[in-house]
Tab-separated table of C-alpha atoms in Angstrom:
chain	number	residue	atom	x	y	z
A	1	MET	CA	-37.216	73.931	19.741
A	2	ASP	CA	-40.561	74.345	19.214
A	3	GLU	CA	-42.951	77.239	19.661
A	4	ALA	CA	-44.727	75.419	23.604
A	5	THR	CA	-41.047	74.752	24.477
A	6	PHE	CA	-39.591	78.361	24.084
A	7	ALA	CA	-42.651	80.046	25.871
A	8	THR	CA	-42.263	77.481	28.322
A	9	TRP	CA	-38.919	78.380	29.346
A	10	SER	CA	-38.976	81.953	28.649
A	11	LEU	CA	-41.593	81.899	31.270
A	12	ARG	CA	-39.766	80.068	33.862
A	13	ILE	CA	-36.655	82.337	33.231
A	14	CYS	CA	-37.780	85.266	32.859
A	15	LEU	CA	-40.506	85.015	35.541
A	16	SER	CA	-38.257	84.149	37.930
A	17	GLY	CA	-35.856	87.476	37.181
A	18	LEU	CA	-39.007	89.695	37.858
A	19	ILE	CA	-39.358	87.623	41.181
A	20	LEU	CA	-35.732	88.830	42.017
A	21	PHE	CA	-36.034	92.296	40.613
A	22	LEU	CA	-39.934	92.609	42.748
A	23	VAL	CA	-37.605	91.099	45.919
A	24	PHE	CA	-35.123	93.910	45.378
A	25	ILE	CA	-37.786	96.500	45.092
A	26	VAL	CA	-39.804	95.269	48.374
A	27	TYR	CA	-36.365	95.527	50.300
A	28	ASP	CA	-35.042	98.694	49.148
A	29	LEU	CA	-38.846	100.268	49.658
A	30	GLY	CA	-38.713	99.314	53.005
A	31	LYS	CA	-35.478	100.468	53.819
A	32	LYS	CA	-35.891	103.448	52.059
A	33	SER	CA	-39.095	103.813	54.410
A	34	GLN	CA	-37.298	103.029	57.414
A	35	ALA	CA	-40.016	99.614	57.976
A	36	GLY	CA	-38.061	98.595	60.959
A	37	LYS	CA	-37.631	94.796	61.234
A	38	TRP	CA	-41.437	94.473	61.572
A	39	GLY	CA	-42.588	96.463	58.381
A	40	MET	CA	-40.084	94.320	56.784
A	41	PHE	CA	-40.858	90.990	57.733
A	42	VAL	CA	-44.744	92.320	56.323
A	43	LEU	CA	-43.554	93.246	53.400
A	44	PHE	CA	-41.742	90.279	52.424
A	45	LEU	CA	-44.544	87.921	53.565
A	46	VAL	CA	-46.756	89.626	51.529
A	47	LEU	CA	-44.400	89.067	48.339
A	48	GLY	CA	-43.944	85.608	49.395
A	49	LEU	CA	-47.576	84.653	49.454
A	50	GLY	CA	-47.912	86.174	45.790
A	51	VAL	CA	-45.208	83.945	44.629
A	52	LEU	CA	-46.304	81.075	46.852
A	53	GLY	CA	-49.985	81.264	45.347
A	54	PHE	CA	-48.537	81.712	41.728
A	55	LEU	CA	-46.560	78.385	42.287
A	56	GLY	CA	-49.213	76.669	43.837
A	57	LYS	CA	-51.388	77.623	41.243
A	58	GLU	CA	-48.748	76.215	38.589
A	59	ILE	CA	-48.858	73.010	40.677
A	60	LEU	CA	-52.244	72.416	40.524
A	61	ILE	CA	-52.577	72.780	37.244
A	62	GLY	CA	-49.829	70.702	36.001
A	63	PHE	CA	-51.471	68.088	38.566
A	64	LEU	CA	-55.133	67.730	37.058
A	65	ILE	CA	-53.599	67.828	33.375
A	66	LYS	CA	-51.826	64.558	34.866
């Protein structure tokens, strides 16, 4: 396995783990602060938009390179 392949797989695996950990952190933060349904929705919406922005950037870069 060359370095580029290892870096690609490492990024995908570690970033997925980080995103799952962030979901847990936001959920725990919402529960401890008693945010309610609307507060939890806003917290997860903001986290989801950040993740979608990152994924959209990667997809756009993939299309532009090909």
